[in-house]
Coordinates of C-alpha atoms in Angstrom, one line a residue:
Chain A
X1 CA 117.4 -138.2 -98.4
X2 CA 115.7 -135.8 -96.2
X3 CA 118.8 -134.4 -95.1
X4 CA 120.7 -133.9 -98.4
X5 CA 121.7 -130.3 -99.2
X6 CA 120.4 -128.8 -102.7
X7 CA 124.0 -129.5 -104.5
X8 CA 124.1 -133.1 -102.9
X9 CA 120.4 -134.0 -103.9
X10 CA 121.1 -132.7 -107.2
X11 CA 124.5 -134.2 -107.7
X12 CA 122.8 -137.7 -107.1
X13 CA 120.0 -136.5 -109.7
X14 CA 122.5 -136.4 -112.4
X15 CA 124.6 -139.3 -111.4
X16 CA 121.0 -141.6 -111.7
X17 CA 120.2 -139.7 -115.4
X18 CA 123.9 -141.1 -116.3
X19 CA 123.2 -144.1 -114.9
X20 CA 119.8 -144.8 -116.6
X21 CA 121.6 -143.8 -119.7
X22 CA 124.4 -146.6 -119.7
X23 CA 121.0 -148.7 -120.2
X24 CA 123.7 -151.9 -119.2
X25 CA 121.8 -152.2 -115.8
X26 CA 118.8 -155.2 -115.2
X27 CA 115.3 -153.4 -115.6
X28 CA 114.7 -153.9 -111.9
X29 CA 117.8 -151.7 -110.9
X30 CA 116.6 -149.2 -113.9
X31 CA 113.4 -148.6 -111.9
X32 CA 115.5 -148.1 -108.5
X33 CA 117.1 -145.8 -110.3
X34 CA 114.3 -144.1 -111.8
X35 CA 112.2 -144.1 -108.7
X36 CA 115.3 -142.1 -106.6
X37 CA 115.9 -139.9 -109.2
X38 CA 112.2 -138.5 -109.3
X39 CA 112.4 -138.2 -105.4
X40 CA 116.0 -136.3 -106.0
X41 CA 114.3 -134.4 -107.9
X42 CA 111.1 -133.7 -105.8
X43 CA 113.4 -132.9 -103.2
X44 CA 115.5 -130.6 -104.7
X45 CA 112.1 -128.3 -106.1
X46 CA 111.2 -128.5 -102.3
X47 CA 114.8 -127.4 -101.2
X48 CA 114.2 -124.7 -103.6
X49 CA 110.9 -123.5 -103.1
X50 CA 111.9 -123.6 -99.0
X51 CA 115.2 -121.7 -99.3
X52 CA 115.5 -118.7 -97.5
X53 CA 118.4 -116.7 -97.1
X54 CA 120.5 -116.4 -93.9
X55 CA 122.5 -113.8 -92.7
X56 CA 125.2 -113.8 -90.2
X57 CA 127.0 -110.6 -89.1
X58 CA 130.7 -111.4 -88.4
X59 CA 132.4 -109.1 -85.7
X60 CA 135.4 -109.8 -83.3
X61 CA 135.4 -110.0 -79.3
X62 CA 137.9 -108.5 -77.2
X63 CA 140.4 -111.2 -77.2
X64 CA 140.2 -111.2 -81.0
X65 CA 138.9 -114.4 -81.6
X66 CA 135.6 -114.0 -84.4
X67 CA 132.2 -114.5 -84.2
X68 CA 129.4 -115.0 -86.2
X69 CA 125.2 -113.8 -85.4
X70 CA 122.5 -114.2 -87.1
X71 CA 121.3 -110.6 -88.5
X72 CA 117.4 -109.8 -89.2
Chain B
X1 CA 119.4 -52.0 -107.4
X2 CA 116.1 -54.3 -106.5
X3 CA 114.4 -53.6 -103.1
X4 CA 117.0 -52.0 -101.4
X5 CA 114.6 -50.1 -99.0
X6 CA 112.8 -53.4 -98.1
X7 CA 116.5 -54.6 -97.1
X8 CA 116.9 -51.3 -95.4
X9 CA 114.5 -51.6 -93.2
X10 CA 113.6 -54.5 -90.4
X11 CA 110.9 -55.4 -92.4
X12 CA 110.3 -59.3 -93.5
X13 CA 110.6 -60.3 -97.6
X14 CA 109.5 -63.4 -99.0
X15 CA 112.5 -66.0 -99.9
X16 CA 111.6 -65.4 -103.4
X17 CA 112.5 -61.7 -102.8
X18 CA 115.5 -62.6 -101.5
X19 CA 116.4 -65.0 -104.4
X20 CA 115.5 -62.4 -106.9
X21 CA 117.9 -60.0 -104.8
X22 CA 121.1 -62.5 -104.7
X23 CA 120.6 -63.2 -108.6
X24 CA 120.5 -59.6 -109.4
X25 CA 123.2 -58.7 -107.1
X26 CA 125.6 -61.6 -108.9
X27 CA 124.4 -60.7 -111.9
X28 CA 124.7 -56.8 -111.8
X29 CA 128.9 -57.6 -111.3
X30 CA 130.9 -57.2 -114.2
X31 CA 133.3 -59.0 -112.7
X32 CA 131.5 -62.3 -112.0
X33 CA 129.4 -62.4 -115.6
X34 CA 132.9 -63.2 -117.4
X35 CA 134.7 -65.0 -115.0
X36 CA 137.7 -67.8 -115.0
X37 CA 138.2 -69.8 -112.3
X38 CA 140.4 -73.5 -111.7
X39 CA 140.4 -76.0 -109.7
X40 CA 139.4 -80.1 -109.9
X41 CA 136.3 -81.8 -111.9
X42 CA 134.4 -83.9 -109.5
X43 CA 130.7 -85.3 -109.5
X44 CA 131.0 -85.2 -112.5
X45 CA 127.7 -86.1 -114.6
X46 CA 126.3 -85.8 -118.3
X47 CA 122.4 -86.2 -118.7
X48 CA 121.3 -87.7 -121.6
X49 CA 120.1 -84.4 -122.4
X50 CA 123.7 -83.5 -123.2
X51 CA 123.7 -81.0 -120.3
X52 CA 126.7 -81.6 -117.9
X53 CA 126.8 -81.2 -114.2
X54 CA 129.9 -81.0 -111.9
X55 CA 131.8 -79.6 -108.6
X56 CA 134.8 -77.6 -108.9
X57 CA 136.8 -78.2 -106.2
X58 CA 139.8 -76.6 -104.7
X59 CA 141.5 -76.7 -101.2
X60 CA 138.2 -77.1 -98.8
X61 CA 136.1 -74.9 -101.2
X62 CA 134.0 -75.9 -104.1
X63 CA 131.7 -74.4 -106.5
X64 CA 129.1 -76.1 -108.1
X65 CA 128.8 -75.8 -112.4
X66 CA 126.2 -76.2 -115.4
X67 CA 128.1 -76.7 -118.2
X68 CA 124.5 -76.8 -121.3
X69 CA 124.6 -78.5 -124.1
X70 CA 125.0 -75.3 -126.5
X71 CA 127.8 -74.3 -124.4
X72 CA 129.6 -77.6 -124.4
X73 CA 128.9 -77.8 -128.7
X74 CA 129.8 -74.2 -129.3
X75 CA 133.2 -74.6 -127.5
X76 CA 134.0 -77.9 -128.5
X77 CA 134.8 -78.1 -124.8
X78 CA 136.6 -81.5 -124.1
X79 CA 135.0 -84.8 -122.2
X80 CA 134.5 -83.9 -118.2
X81 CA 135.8 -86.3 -116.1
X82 CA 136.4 -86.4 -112.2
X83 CA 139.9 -85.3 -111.2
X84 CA 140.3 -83.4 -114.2
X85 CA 141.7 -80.0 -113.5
X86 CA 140.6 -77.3 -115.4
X87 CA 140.0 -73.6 -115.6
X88 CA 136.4 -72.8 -116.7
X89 CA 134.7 -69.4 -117.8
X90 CA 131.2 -68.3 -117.4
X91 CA 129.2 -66.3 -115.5
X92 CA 127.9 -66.6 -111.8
X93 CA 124.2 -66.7 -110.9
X94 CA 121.9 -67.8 -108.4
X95 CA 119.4 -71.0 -108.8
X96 CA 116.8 -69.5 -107.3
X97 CA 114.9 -73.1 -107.3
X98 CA 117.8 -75.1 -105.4
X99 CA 118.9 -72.3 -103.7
X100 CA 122.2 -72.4 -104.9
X101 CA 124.5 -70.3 -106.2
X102 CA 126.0 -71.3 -109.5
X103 CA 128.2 -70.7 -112.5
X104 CA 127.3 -71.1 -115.6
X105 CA 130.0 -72.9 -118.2
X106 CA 130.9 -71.3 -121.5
X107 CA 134.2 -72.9 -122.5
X108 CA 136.7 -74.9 -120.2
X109 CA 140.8 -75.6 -121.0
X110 CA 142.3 -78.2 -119.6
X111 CA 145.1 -78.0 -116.9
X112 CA 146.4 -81.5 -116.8
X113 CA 145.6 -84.3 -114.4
X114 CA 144.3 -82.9 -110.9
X115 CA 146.1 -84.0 -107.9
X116 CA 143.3 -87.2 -107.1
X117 CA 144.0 -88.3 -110.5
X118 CA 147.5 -87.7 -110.2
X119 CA 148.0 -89.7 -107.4
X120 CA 145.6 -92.8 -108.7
X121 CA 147.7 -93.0 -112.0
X122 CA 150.7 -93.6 -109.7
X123 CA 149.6 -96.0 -107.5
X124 CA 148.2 -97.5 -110.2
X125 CA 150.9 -97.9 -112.4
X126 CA 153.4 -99.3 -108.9
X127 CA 151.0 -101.9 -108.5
X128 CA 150.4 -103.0 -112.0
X129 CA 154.2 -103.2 -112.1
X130 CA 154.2 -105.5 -109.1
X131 CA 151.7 -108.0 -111.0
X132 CA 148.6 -107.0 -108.7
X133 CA 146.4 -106.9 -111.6
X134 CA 147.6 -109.3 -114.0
X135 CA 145.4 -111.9 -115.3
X136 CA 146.9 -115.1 -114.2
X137 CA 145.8 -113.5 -110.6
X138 CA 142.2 -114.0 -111.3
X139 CA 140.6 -116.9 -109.5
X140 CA 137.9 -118.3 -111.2
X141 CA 134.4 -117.2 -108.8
X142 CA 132.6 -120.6 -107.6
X143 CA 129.7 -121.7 -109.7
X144 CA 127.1 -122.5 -106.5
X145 CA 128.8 -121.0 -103.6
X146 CA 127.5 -122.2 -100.2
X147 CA 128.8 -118.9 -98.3
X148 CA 129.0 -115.3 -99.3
X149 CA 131.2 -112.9 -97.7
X150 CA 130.1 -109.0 -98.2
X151 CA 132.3 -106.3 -97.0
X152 CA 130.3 -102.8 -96.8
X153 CA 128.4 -100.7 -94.4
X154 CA 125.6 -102.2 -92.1
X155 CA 123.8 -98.6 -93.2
X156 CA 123.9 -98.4 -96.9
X157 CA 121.0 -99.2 -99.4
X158 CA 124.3 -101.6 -100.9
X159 CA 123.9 -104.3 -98.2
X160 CA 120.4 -103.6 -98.9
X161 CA 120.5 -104.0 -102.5
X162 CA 123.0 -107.6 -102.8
X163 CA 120.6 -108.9 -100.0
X164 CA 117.6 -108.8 -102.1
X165 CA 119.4 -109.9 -105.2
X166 CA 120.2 -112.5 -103.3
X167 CA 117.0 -113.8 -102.0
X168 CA 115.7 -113.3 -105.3
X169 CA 118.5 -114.9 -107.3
X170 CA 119.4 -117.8 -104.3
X171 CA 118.4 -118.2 -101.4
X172 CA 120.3 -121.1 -101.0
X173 CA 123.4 -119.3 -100.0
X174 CA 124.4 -118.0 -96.5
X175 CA 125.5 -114.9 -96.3
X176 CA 128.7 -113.7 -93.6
X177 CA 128.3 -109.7 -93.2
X178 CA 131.4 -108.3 -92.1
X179 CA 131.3 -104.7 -91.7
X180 CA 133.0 -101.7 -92.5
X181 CA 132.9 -98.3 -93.2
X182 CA 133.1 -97.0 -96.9
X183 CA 133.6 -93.3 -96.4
X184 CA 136.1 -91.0 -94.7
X185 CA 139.7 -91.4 -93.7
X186 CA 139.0 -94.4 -91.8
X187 CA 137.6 -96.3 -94.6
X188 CA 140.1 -98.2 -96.0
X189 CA 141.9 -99.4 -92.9
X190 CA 138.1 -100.9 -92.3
X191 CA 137.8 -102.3 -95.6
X192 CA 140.5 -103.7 -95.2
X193 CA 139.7 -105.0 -92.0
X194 CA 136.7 -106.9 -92.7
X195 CA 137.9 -108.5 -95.6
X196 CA 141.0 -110.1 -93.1
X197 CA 138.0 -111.1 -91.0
X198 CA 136.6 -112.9 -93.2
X199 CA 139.9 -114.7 -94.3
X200 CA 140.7 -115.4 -91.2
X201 CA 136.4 -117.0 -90.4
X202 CA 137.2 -118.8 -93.3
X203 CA 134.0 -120.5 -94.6
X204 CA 132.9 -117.9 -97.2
X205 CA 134.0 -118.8 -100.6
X206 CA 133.5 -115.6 -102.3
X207 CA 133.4 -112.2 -101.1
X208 CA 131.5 -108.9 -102.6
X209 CA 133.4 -105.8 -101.6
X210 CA 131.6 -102.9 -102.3
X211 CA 129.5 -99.8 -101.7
X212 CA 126.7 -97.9 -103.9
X213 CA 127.4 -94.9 -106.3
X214 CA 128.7 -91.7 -105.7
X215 CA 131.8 -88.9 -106.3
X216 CA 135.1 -89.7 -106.7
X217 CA 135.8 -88.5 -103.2
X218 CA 133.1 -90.6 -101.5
X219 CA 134.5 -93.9 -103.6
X220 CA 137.8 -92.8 -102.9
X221 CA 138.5 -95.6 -100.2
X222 CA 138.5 -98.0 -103.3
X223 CA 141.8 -96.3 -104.8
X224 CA 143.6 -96.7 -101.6
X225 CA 146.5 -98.9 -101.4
X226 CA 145.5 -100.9 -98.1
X227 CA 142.4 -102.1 -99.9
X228 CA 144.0 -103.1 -103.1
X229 CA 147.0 -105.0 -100.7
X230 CA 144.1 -106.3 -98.6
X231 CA 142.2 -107.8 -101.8
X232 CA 145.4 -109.0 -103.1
X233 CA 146.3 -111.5 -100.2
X234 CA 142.8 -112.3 -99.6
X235 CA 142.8 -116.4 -99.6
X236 CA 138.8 -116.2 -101.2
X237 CA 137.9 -114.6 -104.1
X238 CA 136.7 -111.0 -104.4
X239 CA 134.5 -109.4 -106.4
X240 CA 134.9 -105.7 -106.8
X241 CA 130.9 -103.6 -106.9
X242 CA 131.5 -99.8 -106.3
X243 CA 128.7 -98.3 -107.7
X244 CA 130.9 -96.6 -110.5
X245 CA 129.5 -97.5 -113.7
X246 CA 132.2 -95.6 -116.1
X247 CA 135.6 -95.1 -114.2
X248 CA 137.6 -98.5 -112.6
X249 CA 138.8 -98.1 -108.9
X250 CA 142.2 -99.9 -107.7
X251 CA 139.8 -102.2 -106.1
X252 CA 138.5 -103.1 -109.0
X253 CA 142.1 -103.7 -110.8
X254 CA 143.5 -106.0 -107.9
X255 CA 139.8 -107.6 -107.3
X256 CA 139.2 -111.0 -109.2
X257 CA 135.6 -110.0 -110.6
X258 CA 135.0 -106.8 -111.6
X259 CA 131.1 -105.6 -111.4
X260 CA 129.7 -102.2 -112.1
X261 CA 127.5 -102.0 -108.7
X262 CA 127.0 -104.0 -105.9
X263 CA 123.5 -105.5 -107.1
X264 CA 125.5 -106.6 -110.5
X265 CA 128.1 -108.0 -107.9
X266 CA 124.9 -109.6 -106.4
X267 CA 124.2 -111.1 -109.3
X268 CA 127.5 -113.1 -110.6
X269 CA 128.4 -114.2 -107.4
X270 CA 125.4 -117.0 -107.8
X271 CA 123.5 -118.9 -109.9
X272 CA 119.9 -117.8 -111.0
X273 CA 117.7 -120.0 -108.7
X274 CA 115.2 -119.9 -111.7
X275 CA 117.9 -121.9 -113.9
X276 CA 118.0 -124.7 -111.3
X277 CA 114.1 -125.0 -111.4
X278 CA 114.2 -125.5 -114.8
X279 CA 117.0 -127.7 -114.5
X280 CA 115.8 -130.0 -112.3
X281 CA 112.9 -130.2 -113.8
X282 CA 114.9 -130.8 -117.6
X283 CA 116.4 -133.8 -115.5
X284 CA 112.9 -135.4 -114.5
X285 CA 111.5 -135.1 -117.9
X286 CA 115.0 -136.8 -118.9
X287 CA 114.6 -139.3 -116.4
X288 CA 111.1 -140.2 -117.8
X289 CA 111.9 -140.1 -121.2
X290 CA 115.3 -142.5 -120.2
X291 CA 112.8 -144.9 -118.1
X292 CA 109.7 -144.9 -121.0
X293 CA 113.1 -145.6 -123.8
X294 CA 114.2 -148.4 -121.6
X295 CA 110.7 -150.1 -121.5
X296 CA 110.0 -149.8 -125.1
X297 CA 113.2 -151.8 -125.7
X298 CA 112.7 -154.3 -123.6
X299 CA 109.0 -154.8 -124.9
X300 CA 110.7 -154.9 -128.3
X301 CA 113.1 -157.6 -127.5
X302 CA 110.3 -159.2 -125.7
X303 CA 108.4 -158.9 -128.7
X304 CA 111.1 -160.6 -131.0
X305 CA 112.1 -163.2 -128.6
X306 CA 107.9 -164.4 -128.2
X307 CA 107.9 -164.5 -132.2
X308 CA 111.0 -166.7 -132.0
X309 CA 109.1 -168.7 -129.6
X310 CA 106.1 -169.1 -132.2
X311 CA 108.5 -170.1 -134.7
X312 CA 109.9 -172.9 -132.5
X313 CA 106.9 -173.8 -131.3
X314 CA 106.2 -178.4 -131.3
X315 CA 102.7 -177.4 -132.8
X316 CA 104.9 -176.2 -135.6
X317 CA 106.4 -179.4 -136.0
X318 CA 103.3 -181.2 -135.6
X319 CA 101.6 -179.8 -138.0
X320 CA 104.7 -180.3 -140.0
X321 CA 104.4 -184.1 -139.4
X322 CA 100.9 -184.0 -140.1
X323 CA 101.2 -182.8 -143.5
X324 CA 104.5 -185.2 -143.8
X325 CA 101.8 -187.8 -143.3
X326 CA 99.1 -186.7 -145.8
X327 CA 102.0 -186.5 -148.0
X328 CA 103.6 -189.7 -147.7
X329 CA 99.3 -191.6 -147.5
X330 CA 99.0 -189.7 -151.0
X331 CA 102.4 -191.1 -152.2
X332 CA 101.1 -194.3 -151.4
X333 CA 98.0 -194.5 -153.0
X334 CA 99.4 -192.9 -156.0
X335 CA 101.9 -196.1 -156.5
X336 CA 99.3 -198.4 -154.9
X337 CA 96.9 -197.0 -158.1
X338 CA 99.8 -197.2 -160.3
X339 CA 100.7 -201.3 -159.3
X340 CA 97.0 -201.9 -159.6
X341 CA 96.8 -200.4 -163.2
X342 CA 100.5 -201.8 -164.1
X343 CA 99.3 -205.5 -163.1
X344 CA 95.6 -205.4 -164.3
X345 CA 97.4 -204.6 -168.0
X346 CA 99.8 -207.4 -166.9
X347 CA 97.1 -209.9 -166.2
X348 CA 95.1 -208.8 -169.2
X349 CA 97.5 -209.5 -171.8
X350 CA 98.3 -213.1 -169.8
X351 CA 94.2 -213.7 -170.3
X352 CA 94.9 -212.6 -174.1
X353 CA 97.4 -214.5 -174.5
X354 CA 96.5 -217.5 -172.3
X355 CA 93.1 -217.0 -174.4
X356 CA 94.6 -217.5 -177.8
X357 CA 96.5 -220.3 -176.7
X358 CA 93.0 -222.6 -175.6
X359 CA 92.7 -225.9 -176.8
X360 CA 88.7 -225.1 -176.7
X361 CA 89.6 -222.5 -179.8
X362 CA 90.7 -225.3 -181.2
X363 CA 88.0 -227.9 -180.4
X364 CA 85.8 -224.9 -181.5
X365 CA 87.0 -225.6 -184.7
X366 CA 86.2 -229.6 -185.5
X367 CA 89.0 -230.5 -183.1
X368 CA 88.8 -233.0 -180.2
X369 CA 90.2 -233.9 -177.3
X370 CA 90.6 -237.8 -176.3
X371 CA 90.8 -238.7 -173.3
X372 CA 91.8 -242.1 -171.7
X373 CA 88.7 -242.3 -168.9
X374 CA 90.7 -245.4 -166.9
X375 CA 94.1 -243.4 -167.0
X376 CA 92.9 -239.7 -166.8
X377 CA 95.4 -238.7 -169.3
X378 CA 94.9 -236.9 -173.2
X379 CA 94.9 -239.7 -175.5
X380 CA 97.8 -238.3 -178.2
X381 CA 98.7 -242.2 -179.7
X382 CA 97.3 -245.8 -180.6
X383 CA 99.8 -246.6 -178.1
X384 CA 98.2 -245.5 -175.2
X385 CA 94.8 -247.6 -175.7
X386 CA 94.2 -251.1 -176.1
X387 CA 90.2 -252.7 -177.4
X388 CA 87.7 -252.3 -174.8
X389 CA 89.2 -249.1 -173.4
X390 CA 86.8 -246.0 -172.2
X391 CA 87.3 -243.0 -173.9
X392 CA 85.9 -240.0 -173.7
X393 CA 85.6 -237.7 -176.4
X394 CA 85.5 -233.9 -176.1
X395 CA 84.7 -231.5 -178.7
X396 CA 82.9 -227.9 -178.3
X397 CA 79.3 -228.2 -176.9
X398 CA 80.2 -231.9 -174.6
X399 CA 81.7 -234.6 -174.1
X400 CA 80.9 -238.2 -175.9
X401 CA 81.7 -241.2 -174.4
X402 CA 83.5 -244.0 -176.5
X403 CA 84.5 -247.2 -176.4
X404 CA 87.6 -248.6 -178.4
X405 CA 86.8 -251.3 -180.6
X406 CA 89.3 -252.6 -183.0

């Protein structure tokens, strides 16, 4: 989970609320579900609260061909 | 004529002499106190005050206007607007504050479109023909982009400006800086440069285009026709933000999001960062609530299905049983009562009867009973008993013993 991006964690979030919300599944998978979508969730207020933007400046070389670096 | 032997002589005067001086010179001049002069509106600004600032420009010279409020009411003078060209009147004097010499406006007439103008209105109206702007052109602008591309210069408070709308709004995004010069004859070819660029890099699925306020000359690089071609084929969507709150560039015709300055272009290129807190946390409340529903219906069912237990329960049936039992036991005794009762009338009316019928009733009443002693039967006929025979004679208190003689 640690490596799931913001719109991936939160994607995943919203596919265990519709889940839970079928109410078809066995209580035990319920609580699977219920458990990973509260760490989705934790995740994603972590992702959040970490963010910080990046900036790359985009210039060409010589032979044309493009490259990106990282401004300040 | 104010110190003209000061001026005279090699001797130094203050700067606000030398104010005073110029105004007095302007203002001593017929000539320039009821003056008309034309050329083209530009920098054009109304205060909320109602008093109106511009340049009027002509060839590479340009004279700078107050146009007051009273003015502007008395002459019902018309809207200002930059590339208008107009003739104004007024008088010329000298802002001794600024340091600049003015005129002041007292009724303009219009002269019909200036050349700027001129020249947008046909470009404008070739490219609308060609489709540039029409609406089916507009790409929708991504709702979370992961990459933003910004086209402007590395030097102006713009780049400045999205940057920390950014950060503030999402810091989730990466932003691709591709820059370019916004200003001067070499602008657009730039522009339209580093928006190729950042075609051509590919990853940025949006791109700001855009540069911070200022005159119509200074934005000019927005009407130009390589940046409108070079927004047109760009593969990513563009959002237009030349800081230009009232008038629309070409850029902002052709672009697919039109925003009134680069911090408002900022600002619908992503989400609000706040809105996804909230969201996510409207999703763990749902989540809860979903889990907490789920476990009171089961503990209802449970409840249901431990009462249908109860109800099926063997001590049910037991104590069923048991009261079958006490049931049937009282049944019993009941008839049991009932046969005792029904044969103790029985056998009492047998006694009655069995009474009334006894030969001692009889014997009771001067009757006897004979009987043969030898024989051990009732003596009922002379028959039975010959002379010398034993009898025995009952009657109600005993028995007498006889003996037959003749």
């Amino acid at each position: 989970m640690e490596t799931l991006s913001f719109e991936e964690a939160f994607m995943q979030l919203e596919a265990a609320v519709t889940a839970l919300q079928d109410g078809k599944m066995p209580l035990e998978r319920a609580l699977q579900y219920y458990q990973e979508g509260m760490k989705l969730a934790q995740h994603c207020n972590m992702l959040l609260q970490q963010a910080e933007l990046s900036v790359q400046q985009l210039s060409t070389a010589a032979d044309g061909s493009l490259s990106v670096q990282q401004m300040e | 004529m104010y110190l003209p032997d000061a001026l005279d002589t090699p001797s130094v005067v203050s700067v606000s002499e030398l104010s005073h001086y110029l105004k007095s010179l302007l203002e001593m001049d017929d000539n320039l106190q009821n003056i008309w002069v034309q050329g083209e509106v530009s920098n054009c600004k109304t205060y909320p005050s109602g008093h109106c600032y511009f340049t009027l420009k002509e060839g590479e010279a340009q004279l700078l206007c107050v146009f007051f409020k009273h003015s502007r009411v008395r002459s019902s003078a018309p809207g200002l607007r930059d590339g208008m060209a107009i003739a104004i009147n007024g008088r010329i004097s000298y802002y001794e504050r600024d340091g600049k010499l003015q005129c002041y406006v007292e009724s303009v007439k219009l002269l019909g479109e200036g050349a700027l103008f001129q020249q947008f209105e046909q470009l404008k109206a070739r490219l609308a023909a060609e489709g540039l702007f029409d609406p089916e052109r507009k790409r929708p602008l991504p709702q979370q982009p992961a990459v933003i591309g910004i086209v402007t210069s590395p030097q102006a408070a713009a780049l400045q400006d999205m940057l920390r709308v950014l950060r503030m709004r999402y810091p989730l995004v990466q932003v691709i800086f591709s820059p370019a010069l916004v200003q001067g004859a070499e602008a657009p070819a730039s522009i339209a440069t580093a928006l190729d660029l950042l075609n051509e890099h590919g990853e940025a699925e949006v791109i700001i285009v855009g540069r911070g306020g200022g005159s119509i000359e200074e934005l000019w690089a927005f009407n130009e026709e390589v940046v409108a071609r070079a927004i047109a084929r760009s593969r990513i969507p563009v959002i237009s933000g030349v800081g230009h709150e009232t008038d629309f560039t070409i850029a902002d015709f052709v672009a697919d999001h039109r925003a009134s300055t680069p911090t408002a272009a900022a600002t619908i290129a992503v989400p609000n960062i706040e809105d996804w807190r909230v969201e996510v946390q409207e999703k763990q409340l749902l989540l809860t609530a979903l889990m907490r529903e789920r476990i009171d219906d089961l503990q209802g069912q449970l409840e249901y299905a431990m009462q249908d237990l109860r109800r099926a329960s063997p001590l049910n049936l037991i104590d069923q049983r048991r009261q079958q039992i006490d049931d049937t036991v009282e049944r019993l005794q009941t008839r049991m009562q009932h046969m005792v009762s029904l044969h103790g009338e029985r056998l009492r009316g047998v006694v009655e009867r069995l009474h009334a019928l006894s030969p001692l009733l009889t014997i009771a009443r001067g009757y006897a009973v004979v009987r043969h002693d030898a024989e051990q039967v009732v003596v009922t006929s002379i028959q039975q008993v010959q002379v010398g025979d034993r009898l025995t004679i009952q009657v109600q208190d005993g028995y007498i013993p006889v003996e037959v003689c003749q």
